[in-house]
Amino acid sequence: MKQMTGWWDADLSPHLELSTPTGESFEPIVDSGFNGALMLPITIIKKLRWEKRGTIQNTLADGSTLKAETFAGEILWFGVPIRILVQSTDHNEGLLGTELFQ
């Protein structure tokens, strides 16, 4: 099994380096409070030209709700290509959620 590379930022948030089968890479924050697979900035998703699938409604920790567009994407997970549902965000940081660790 291939190892993955990670790091901690100045706020002590853990990041994990992910890549696509075509060689693009990004370093989302590992967020145990996010139960989806992956959330990425819409600018990255558009660059990757992933196919839009619909929308999803998320409930945040404060009880508020937020809609996000979803896209079909493919990443390398420990060296193995997998297809996942990726949520979009307008923020600059992506999130890596618990769905990928199950």
Tab-separated table of N, CA, C and O in Angstrom:
chain	number	residue	atom	x	y	z
A	1	MET	N	0.840	-1.176	0.000
A	1	MET	CA	0.000	0.000	0.000
A	1	MET	C	0.885	1.239	0.000
A	1	MET	O	1.842	1.328	0.751
A	2	LYS	N	0.534	2.178	-0.825
A	2	LYS	CA	1.288	3.425	-0.932
A	2	LYS	C	0.997	4.318	0.273
A	2	LYS	O	-0.113	4.388	0.765
A	3	GLN	N	2.030	5.018	0.746
A	3	GLN	CA	1.850	5.982	1.831
A	3	GLN	C	1.393	7.317	1.263
A	3	GLN	O	1.593	7.622	0.095
A	4	MET	N	0.777	8.113	2.130
A	4	MET	CA	0.350	9.454	1.743
A	4	MET	C	1.101	10.455	2.602
A	4	MET	O	1.545	10.138	3.700
A	5	THR	N	1.239	11.684	2.084
A	5	THR	CA	1.980	12.725	2.774
A	5	THR	C	1.019	13.724	3.392
A	5	THR	O	0.049	14.136	2.761
A	6	GLY	N	1.300	14.127	4.622
A	6	GLY	CA	0.478	15.113	5.300
A	6	GLY	C	1.340	16.097	6.057
A	6	GLY	O	2.553	15.921	6.179
A	7	TRP	N	0.695	17.141	6.571
A	7	TRP	CA	1.416	18.173	7.324
A	7	TRP	C	0.428	18.934	8.193
A	7	TRP	O	-0.780	18.834	8.018
A	8	TRP	N	0.948	19.690	9.145
A	8	TRP	CA	0.152	20.524	10.047
A	8	TRP	C	0.408	21.974	9.715
A	8	TRP	O	1.554	22.379	9.541
A	9	ASP	N	-0.654	22.787	9.648
A	9	ASP	CA	-0.453	24.211	9.384
A	9	ASP	C	-0.252	24.975	10.694
A	9	ASP	O	-0.229	24.378	11.778
A	10	ALA	N	-0.093	26.284	10.619
A	10	ALA	CA	0.186	27.115	11.795
A	10	ALA	C	-0.952	27.089	12.815
A	10	ALA	O	-0.725	27.345	14.003
A	11	ASP	N	-2.180	26.762	12.375
A	11	ASP	CA	-3.324	26.655	13.284
A	11	ASP	C	-3.481	25.239	13.835
A	11	ASP	O	-4.492	24.932	14.467
A	12	LEU	N	-2.511	24.372	13.553
A	12	LEU	CA	-2.505	22.963	13.963
A	12	LEU	C	-3.611	22.152	13.303
A	12	LEU	O	-4.085	21.156	13.853
A	13	SER	N	-4.023	22.555	12.107
A	13	SER	CA	-4.984	21.785	11.318
A	13	SER	C	-4.212	20.792	10.453
A	13	SER	O	-3.261	21.183	9.767
A	14	PRO	N	-4.612	19.511	10.474
A	14	PRO	CA	-3.908	18.523	9.657
A	14	PRO	C	-4.346	18.588	8.196
A	14	PRO	O	-5.529	18.757	7.897
A	15	HIS	N	-3.396	18.482	7.292
A	15	HIS	CA	-3.650	18.461	5.846
A	15	HIS	C	-3.116	17.149	5.292
A	15	HIS	O	-2.132	16.605	5.799
A	16	LEU	N	-3.734	16.668	4.232
A	16	LEU	CA	-3.287	15.453	3.564
A	16	LEU	C	-3.189	15.748	2.072
A	16	LEU	O	-4.115	16.334	1.488
A	17	GLU	N	-2.080	15.388	1.473
A	17	GLU	CA	-1.889	15.626	0.047
A	17	GLU	C	-2.642	14.564	-0.753
A	17	GLU	O	-2.426	13.374	-0.575
A	18	LEU	N	-3.533	15.026	-1.625
A	18	LEU	CA	-4.281	14.142	-2.518
A	18	LEU	C	-3.927	14.490	-3.946
A	18	LEU	O	-3.555	15.626	-4.255
A	19	SER	N	-4.073	13.522	-4.835
A	19	SER	CA	-3.855	13.792	-6.250
A	19	SER	C	-4.891	13.041	-7.080
A	19	SER	O	-5.570	12.143	-6.586
A	20	THR	N	-4.982	13.440	-8.338
A	20	THR	CA	-5.882	12.789	-9.275
A	20	THR	C	-5.064	11.858	-10.167
A	20	THR	O	-3.837	11.995	-10.251
A	21	PRO	N	-5.710	10.925	-10.846
A	21	PRO	CA	-4.970	10.063	-11.771
A	21	PRO	C	-4.269	10.836	-12.889
A	21	PRO	O	-3.318	10.338	-13.476
A	22	THR	N	-4.715	12.071	-13.154
A	22	THR	CA	-4.087	12.882	-14.207
A	22	THR	C	-2.973	13.782	-13.680
A	22	THR	O	-2.415	14.572	-14.425
A	23	GLY	N	-2.661	13.689	-12.374
A	23	GLY	CA	-1.506	14.381	-11.829
A	23	GLY	C	-1.748	15.677	-11.081
A	23	GLY	O	-0.810	16.245	-10.532
A	24	GLU	N	-2.982	16.182	-11.038
A	24	GLU	CA	-3.252	17.386	-10.260
A	24	GLU	C	-3.220	17.024	-8.777
A	24	GLU	O	-3.535	15.910	-8.393
A	25	SER	N	-2.838	17.988	-7.932
A	25	SER	CA	-2.799	17.706	-6.504
A	25	SER	C	-3.355	18.878	-5.710
A	25	SER	O	-3.386	20.013	-6.191
A	26	PHE	N	-3.793	18.586	-4.484
A	26	PHE	CA	-4.339	19.578	-3.565
A	26	PHE	C	-4.171	19.031	-2.157
A	26	PHE	O	-3.933	17.832	-1.970
A	27	GLU	N	-4.258	19.905	-1.159
A	27	GLU	CA	-3.974	19.523	0.225
A	27	GLU	C	-5.099	19.979	1.150
A	27	GLU	O	-4.973	20.961	1.870
A	28	PRO	N	-6.235	19.259	1.157
A	28	PRO	CA	-7.345	19.662	2.010
A	28	PRO	C	-7.052	19.421	3.491
A	28	PRO	O	-6.187	18.618	3.851
A	29	ILE	N	-7.811	20.114	4.334
A	29	ILE	CA	-7.743	19.916	5.785
A	29	ILE	C	-8.508	18.645	6.131
A	29	ILE	O	-9.627	18.433	5.644
A	30	VAL	N	-7.940	17.794	6.957
A	30	VAL	CA	-8.648	16.618	7.464
A	30	VAL	C	-9.604	17.112	8.548
A	30	VAL	O	-9.181	17.705	9.534
A	31	ASP	N	-10.906	16.884	8.330
A	31	ASP	CA	-11.937	17.419	9.228
A	31	ASP	C	-12.846	16.292	9.698
A	31	ASP	O	-13.721	15.843	8.952
A	32	SER	N	-12.669	15.849	10.935
A	32	SER	CA	-13.477	14.742	11.466
A	32	SER	C	-14.932	15.147	11.691
A	32	SER	O	-15.781	14.291	11.910
A	33	GLY	N	-15.250	16.434	11.600
A	33	GLY	CA	-16.617	16.893	11.723
A	33	GLY	C	-17.365	16.931	10.392
A	33	GLY	O	-18.565	17.178	10.356
A	34	PHE	N	-16.664	16.671	9.303
A	34	PHE	CA	-17.263	16.650	7.962
A	34	PHE	C	-17.450	15.193	7.572
A	34	PHE	O	-16.488	14.457	7.409
A	35	ASN	N	-18.708	14.769	7.407
A	35	ASN	CA	-18.942	13.350	7.127
A	35	ASN	C	-19.019	13.020	5.641
A	35	ASN	O	-19.263	11.882	5.276
A	36	GLY	N	-18.786	13.997	4.768
A	36	GLY	CA	-18.689	13.726	3.337
A	36	GLY	C	-17.296	13.193	3.002
A	36	GLY	O	-16.458	12.987	3.886
A	37	ALA	N	-17.059	12.975	1.724
A	37	ALA	CA	-15.748	12.485	1.297
A	37	ALA	C	-14.752	13.629	1.122
A	37	ALA	O	-13.688	13.642	1.739
A	38	LEU	N	-15.112	14.599	0.285
A	38	LEU	CA	-14.183	15.670	-0.055
A	38	LEU	C	-14.959	16.928	-0.428
A	38	LEU	O	-15.976	16.842	-1.124
A	39	MET	N	-14.482	18.055	0.038
A	39	MET	CA	-15.027	19.352	-0.353
A	39	MET	C	-13.844	20.166	-0.867
A	39	MET	O	-12.817	20.264	-0.202
A	40	LEU	N	-13.996	20.714	-2.069
A	40	LEU	CA	-12.914	21.490	-2.682
A	40	LEU	C	-13.433	22.844	-3.158
A	40	LEU	O	-14.614	22.978	-3.496
A	41	PRO	N	-12.537	23.822	-3.232
A	41	PRO	CA	-12.927	25.106	-3.815
A	41	PRO	C	-13.458	24.896	-5.238
A	41	PRO	O	-12.909	24.089	-6.004
A	42	ILE	N	-14.512	25.618	-5.576
A	42	ILE	CA	-15.125	25.493	-6.899
A	42	ILE	C	-14.112	25.790	-8.001
A	42	ILE	O	-14.190	25.202	-9.084
A	43	THR	N	-13.129	26.636	-7.739
A	43	THR	CA	-12.116	26.951	-8.754
A	43	THR	C	-11.303	25.704	-9.125
A	43	THR	O	-10.973	25.500	-10.284
A	44	ILE	N	-10.992	24.864	-8.145
A	44	ILE	CA	-10.251	23.621	-8.419
A	44	ILE	C	-11.138	22.646	-9.184
A	44	ILE	O	-10.709	22.015	-10.156
A	45	ILE	N	-12.396	22.512	-8.756
A	45	ILE	CA	-13.318	21.588	-9.420
A	45	ILE	C	-13.505	21.975	-10.884
A	45	ILE	O	-13.495	21.111	-11.772
A	46	LYS	N	-13.661	23.263	-11.154
A	46	LYS	CA	-13.831	23.706	-12.541
A	46	LYS	C	-12.577	23.434	-13.361
A	46	LYS	O	-12.659	23.035	-14.527
A	47	LYS	N	-11.408	23.624	-12.760
A	47	LYS	CA	-10.147	23.342	-13.462
A	47	LYS	C	-10.054	21.858	-13.835
A	47	LYS	O	-9.566	21.503	-14.896
A	48	LEU	N	-10.544	20.999	-12.945
A	48	LEU	CA	-10.502	19.561	-13.186
A	48	LEU	C	-11.602	19.091	-14.138
A	48	LEU	O	-11.574	17.943	-14.593
A	49	ARG	N	-12.569	19.960	-14.404
A	49	ARG	CA	-13.685	19.651	-15.306
A	49	ARG	C	-14.478	18.431	-14.867
A	49	ARG	O	-14.899	17.607	-15.687
A	50	TRP	N	-14.702	18.329	-13.564
A	50	TRP	CA	-15.510	17.227	-13.048
A	50	TRP	C	-16.975	17.484	-13.337
A	50	TRP	O	-17.438	18.621	-13.352
A	51	GLU	N	-17.726	16.422	-13.551
A	51	GLU	CA	-19.130	16.491	-13.947
A	51	GLU	C	-20.042	16.820	-12.764
A	51	GLU	O	-19.985	16.155	-11.725
A	52	LYS	N	-20.899	17.824	-12.965
A	52	LYS	CA	-21.834	18.206	-11.910
A	52	LYS	C	-22.888	17.114	-11.740
A	52	LYS	O	-23.381	16.569	-12.717
A	53	ARG	N	-23.218	16.818	-10.478
A	53	ARG	CA	-24.192	15.773	-10.177
A	53	ARG	C	-25.464	16.306	-9.541
A	53	ARG	O	-26.494	15.674	-9.601
A	54	GLY	N	-25.409	17.432	-8.858
A	54	GLY	CA	-26.589	17.967	-8.190
A	54	GLY	C	-26.194	18.861	-7.041
A	54	GLY	O	-25.145	19.500	-7.070
A	55	THR	N	-27.035	18.882	-6.012
A	55	THR	CA	-26.735	19.656	-4.809
A	55	THR	C	-27.014	18.802	-3.584
A	55	THR	O	-27.746	17.814	-3.645
A	56	ILE	N	-26.427	19.201	-2.487
A	56	ILE	CA	-26.607	18.520	-1.215
A	56	ILE	C	-26.777	19.594	-0.147
A	56	ILE	O	-26.241	20.692	-0.277
A	57	GLN	N	-27.529	19.276	0.873
A	57	GLN	CA	-27.706	20.209	1.982
A	57	GLN	C	-26.919	19.697	3.177
A	57	GLN	O	-27.105	18.570	3.610
A	58	ASN	N	-26.034	20.532	3.698
A	58	ASN	CA	-25.210	20.182	4.860
A	58	ASN	C	-25.748	20.890	6.097
A	58	ASN	O	-26.141	22.051	6.028
A	59	THR	N	-25.710	20.204	7.215
A	59	THR	CA	-26.027	20.820	8.495
A	59	THR	C	-24.711	21.080	9.212
A	59	THR	O	-23.928	20.158	9.438
A	60	LEU	N	-24.461	22.338	9.551
A	60	LEU	CA	-23.211	22.732	10.199
A	60	LEU	C	-23.302	22.522	11.712
A	60	LEU	O	-24.374	22.269	12.264
A	61	ALA	N	-22.174	22.637	12.380
A	61	ALA	CA	-22.100	22.396	13.830
A	61	ALA	C	-23.022	23.321	14.625
A	61	ALA	O	-23.533	22.931	15.668
A	62	ASP	N	-23.268	24.517	14.111
A	62	ASP	CA	-24.152	25.449	14.825
A	62	ASP	C	-25.632	25.233	14.512
A	62	ASP	O	-26.488	25.969	14.959
A	63	GLY	N	-25.937	24.212	13.713
A	63	GLY	CA	-27.309	23.891	13.369
A	63	GLY	C	-27.811	24.547	12.098
A	63	GLY	O	-28.883	24.200	11.603
A	64	SER	N	-27.053	25.486	11.550
A	64	SER	CA	-27.460	26.126	10.298
A	64	SER	C	-27.251	25.159	9.129
A	64	SER	O	-26.540	24.159	9.252
A	65	THR	N	-27.894	25.445	8.019
A	65	THR	CA	-27.752	24.584	6.850
A	65	THR	C	-27.113	25.362	5.706
A	65	THR	O	-27.191	26.586	5.635
A	66	LEU	N	-26.480	24.623	4.819
A	66	LEU	CA	-25.760	25.200	3.695
A	66	LEU	C	-25.885	24.249	2.517
A	66	LEU	O	-25.646	23.046	2.667
A	67	LYS	N	-26.263	24.756	1.348
A	67	LYS	CA	-26.321	23.931	0.146
A	67	LYS	C	-24.982	23.983	-0.572
A	67	LYS	O	-24.325	25.019	-0.591
A	68	ALA	N	-24.604	22.853	-1.152
A	68	ALA	CA	-23.361	22.776	-1.922
A	68	ALA	C	-23.625	21.993	-3.201
A	68	ALA	O	-24.362	21.004	-3.189
A	69	GLU	N	-23.030	22.435	-4.308
A	69	GLU	CA	-23.090	21.670	-5.547
A	69	GLU	C	-22.205	20.437	-5.392
A	69	GLU	O	-21.169	20.486	-4.715
A	70	THR	N	-22.606	19.334	-6.037
A	70	THR	CA	-21.810	18.109	-5.979
A	70	THR	C	-21.325	17.740	-7.377
A	70	THR	O	-21.983	18.037	-8.376
A	71	PHE	N	-20.163	17.098	-7.408
A	71	PHE	CA	-19.510	16.714	-8.652
A	71	PHE	C	-18.940	15.307	-8.527
A	71	PHE	O	-18.513	14.899	-7.444
A	72	ALA	N	-18.912	14.580	-9.640
A	72	ALA	CA	-18.260	13.279	-9.681
A	72	ALA	C	-16.778	13.517	-9.934
A	72	ALA	O	-16.405	14.184	-10.898
A	73	GLY	N	-15.933	13.022	-9.039
A	73	GLY	CA	-14.491	13.209	-9.177
A	73	GLY	C	-13.746	11.912	-8.980
A	73	GLY	O	-14.306	10.923	-8.494
A	74	GLU	N	-12.497	11.920	-9.354
A	74	GLU	CA	-11.652	10.739	-9.168
A	74	GLU	C	-10.329	11.179	-8.544
A	74	GLU	O	-9.687	12.106	-9.038
A	75	ILE	N	-9.966	10.522	-7.457
A	75	ILE	CA	-8.698	10.804	-6.784
A	75	ILE	C	-7.937	9.501	-6.600
A	75	ILE	O	-8.493	8.414	-6.766
A	76	LEU	N	-6.674	9.642	-6.241
A	76	LEU	CA	-5.877	8.481	-5.853
A	76	LEU	C	-5.930	8.398	-4.337
A	76	LEU	O	-5.558	9.345	-3.641
A	77	TRP	N	-6.404	7.273	-3.808
A	77	TRP	CA	-6.501	7.061	-2.374
A	77	TRP	C	-5.529	5.946	-2.028
A	77	TRP	O	-5.751	4.802	-2.393
A	78	PHE	N	-4.410	6.312	-1.432
A	78	PHE	CA	-3.309	5.386	-1.166
A	78	PHE	C	-2.881	4.683	-2.452
A	78	PHE	O	-2.641	3.486	-2.489
A	79	GLY	N	-2.809	5.470	-3.536
A	79	GLY	CA	-2.328	4.978	-4.821
A	79	GLY	C	-3.374	4.305	-5.691
A	79	GLY	O	-3.088	3.960	-6.830
A	80	VAL	N	-4.587	4.127	-5.174
A	80	VAL	CA	-5.651	3.450	-5.916
A	80	VAL	C	-6.663	4.489	-6.409
A	80	VAL	O	-7.171	5.278	-5.604
A	81	PRO	N	-6.977	4.494	-7.717
A	81	PRO	CA	-7.975	5.447	-8.207
A	81	PRO	C	-9.371	5.084	-7.678
A	81	PRO	O	-9.780	3.927	-7.767
A	82	ILE	N	-10.061	6.079	-7.117
A	82	ILE	CA	-11.434	5.863	-6.655
A	82	ILE	C	-12.302	7.024	-7.114
A	82	ILE	O	-11.839	8.146	-7.232
A	83	ARG	N	-13.566	6.720	-7.401
A	83	ARG	CA	-14.531	7.749	-7.783
A	83	ARG	C	-15.307	8.140	-6.542
A	83	ARG	O	-15.748	7.278	-5.787
A	84	ILE	N	-15.456	9.447	-6.347
A	84	ILE	CA	-16.140	9.955	-5.166
A	84	ILE	C	-17.043	11.117	-5.539
A	84	ILE	O	-16.895	11.713	-6.605
A	85	LEU	N	-17.946	11.439	-4.637
A	85	LEU	CA	-18.789	12.617	-4.775
A	85	LEU	C	-18.076	13.761	-4.053
A	85	LEU	O	-17.781	13.663	-2.867
A	86	VAL	N	-17.794	14.827	-4.790
A	86	VAL	CA	-17.057	15.968	-4.264
A	86	VAL	C	-18.008	17.146	-4.127
A	86	VAL	O	-18.742	17.468	-5.066
A	87	GLN	N	-18.006	17.772	-2.962
A	87	GLN	CA	-18.822	18.962	-2.735
A	87	GLN	C	-17.982	20.202	-3.017
A	87	GLN	O	-16.782	20.213	-2.777
A	88	SER	N	-18.654	21.239	-3.514
A	88	SER	CA	-17.939	22.485	-3.815
A	88	SER	C	-18.090	23.487	-2.678
A	88	SER	O	-19.042	23.445	-1.910
A	89	THR	N	-17.099	24.384	-2.590
A	89	THR	CA	-17.144	25.480	-1.631
A	89	THR	C	-16.570	26.726	-2.289
A	89	THR	O	-15.754	26.625	-3.211
A	90	ASP	N	-16.987	27.876	-1.782
A	90	ASP	CA	-16.423	29.138	-2.256
A	90	ASP	C	-15.193	29.537	-1.454
A	90	ASP	O	-14.525	30.511	-1.777
A	91	HIS	N	-14.878	28.766	-0.397
A	91	HIS	CA	-13.704	29.060	0.429
A	91	HIS	C	-12.434	28.617	-0.284
A	91	HIS	O	-12.471	27.836	-1.237
A	92	ASN	N	-11.290	29.077	0.201
A	92	ASN	CA	-10.002	28.736	-0.403
A	92	ASN	C	-9.474	27.378	0.044
A	92	ASN	O	-8.584	26.830	-0.595
A	93	GLU	N	-9.976	26.869	1.158
A	93	GLU	CA	-9.502	25.592	1.705
A	93	GLU	C	-10.495	24.479	1.403
A	93	GLU	O	-11.707	24.690	1.442
A	94	GLY	N	-9.985	23.293	1.139
A	94	GLY	CA	-10.821	22.121	0.977
A	94	GLY	C	-10.867	21.320	2.268
A	94	GLY	O	-10.047	21.528	3.170
A	95	LEU	N	-11.827	20.404	2.355
A	95	LEU	CA	-11.964	19.532	3.522
A	95	LEU	C	-11.963	18.077	3.077
A	95	LEU	O	-12.591	17.719	2.084
A	96	LEU	N	-11.272	17.258	3.820
A	96	LEU	CA	-11.257	15.819	3.630
A	96	LEU	C	-12.058	15.217	4.765
A	96	LEU	O	-11.709	15.399	5.936
A	97	GLY	N	-13.171	14.549	4.444
A	97	GLY	CA	-14.082	14.085	5.482
A	97	GLY	C	-13.976	12.610	5.815
A	97	GLY	O	-13.236	11.843	5.199
A	98	THR	N	-14.768	12.230	6.783
A	98	THR	CA	-14.712	10.875	7.351
A	98	THR	C	-15.168	9.785	6.388
A	98	THR	O	-14.795	8.628	6.574
A	99	GLU	N	-15.967	10.122	5.376
A	99	GLU	CA	-16.436	9.102	4.439
A	99	GLU	C	-15.274	8.352	3.792
A	99	GLU	O	-15.359	7.146	3.554
A	100	LEU	N	-14.175	9.045	3.512
A	100	LEU	CA	-13.037	8.379	2.875
A	100	LEU	C	-12.293	7.436	3.823
A	100	LEU	O	-11.611	6.534	3.391
A	101	PHE	N	-12.447	7.654	5.115
A	101	PHE	CA	-11.719	6.820	6.077
A	101	PHE	C	-12.506	5.591	6.515
A	101	PHE	O	-12.004	4.759	7.255
A	102	GLN	N	-13.762	5.492	6.079
A	102	GLN	CA	-14.594	4.349	6.479
A	102	GLN	C	-14.299	3.148	5.634
A	102	GLN	O	-14.075	3.189	4.489
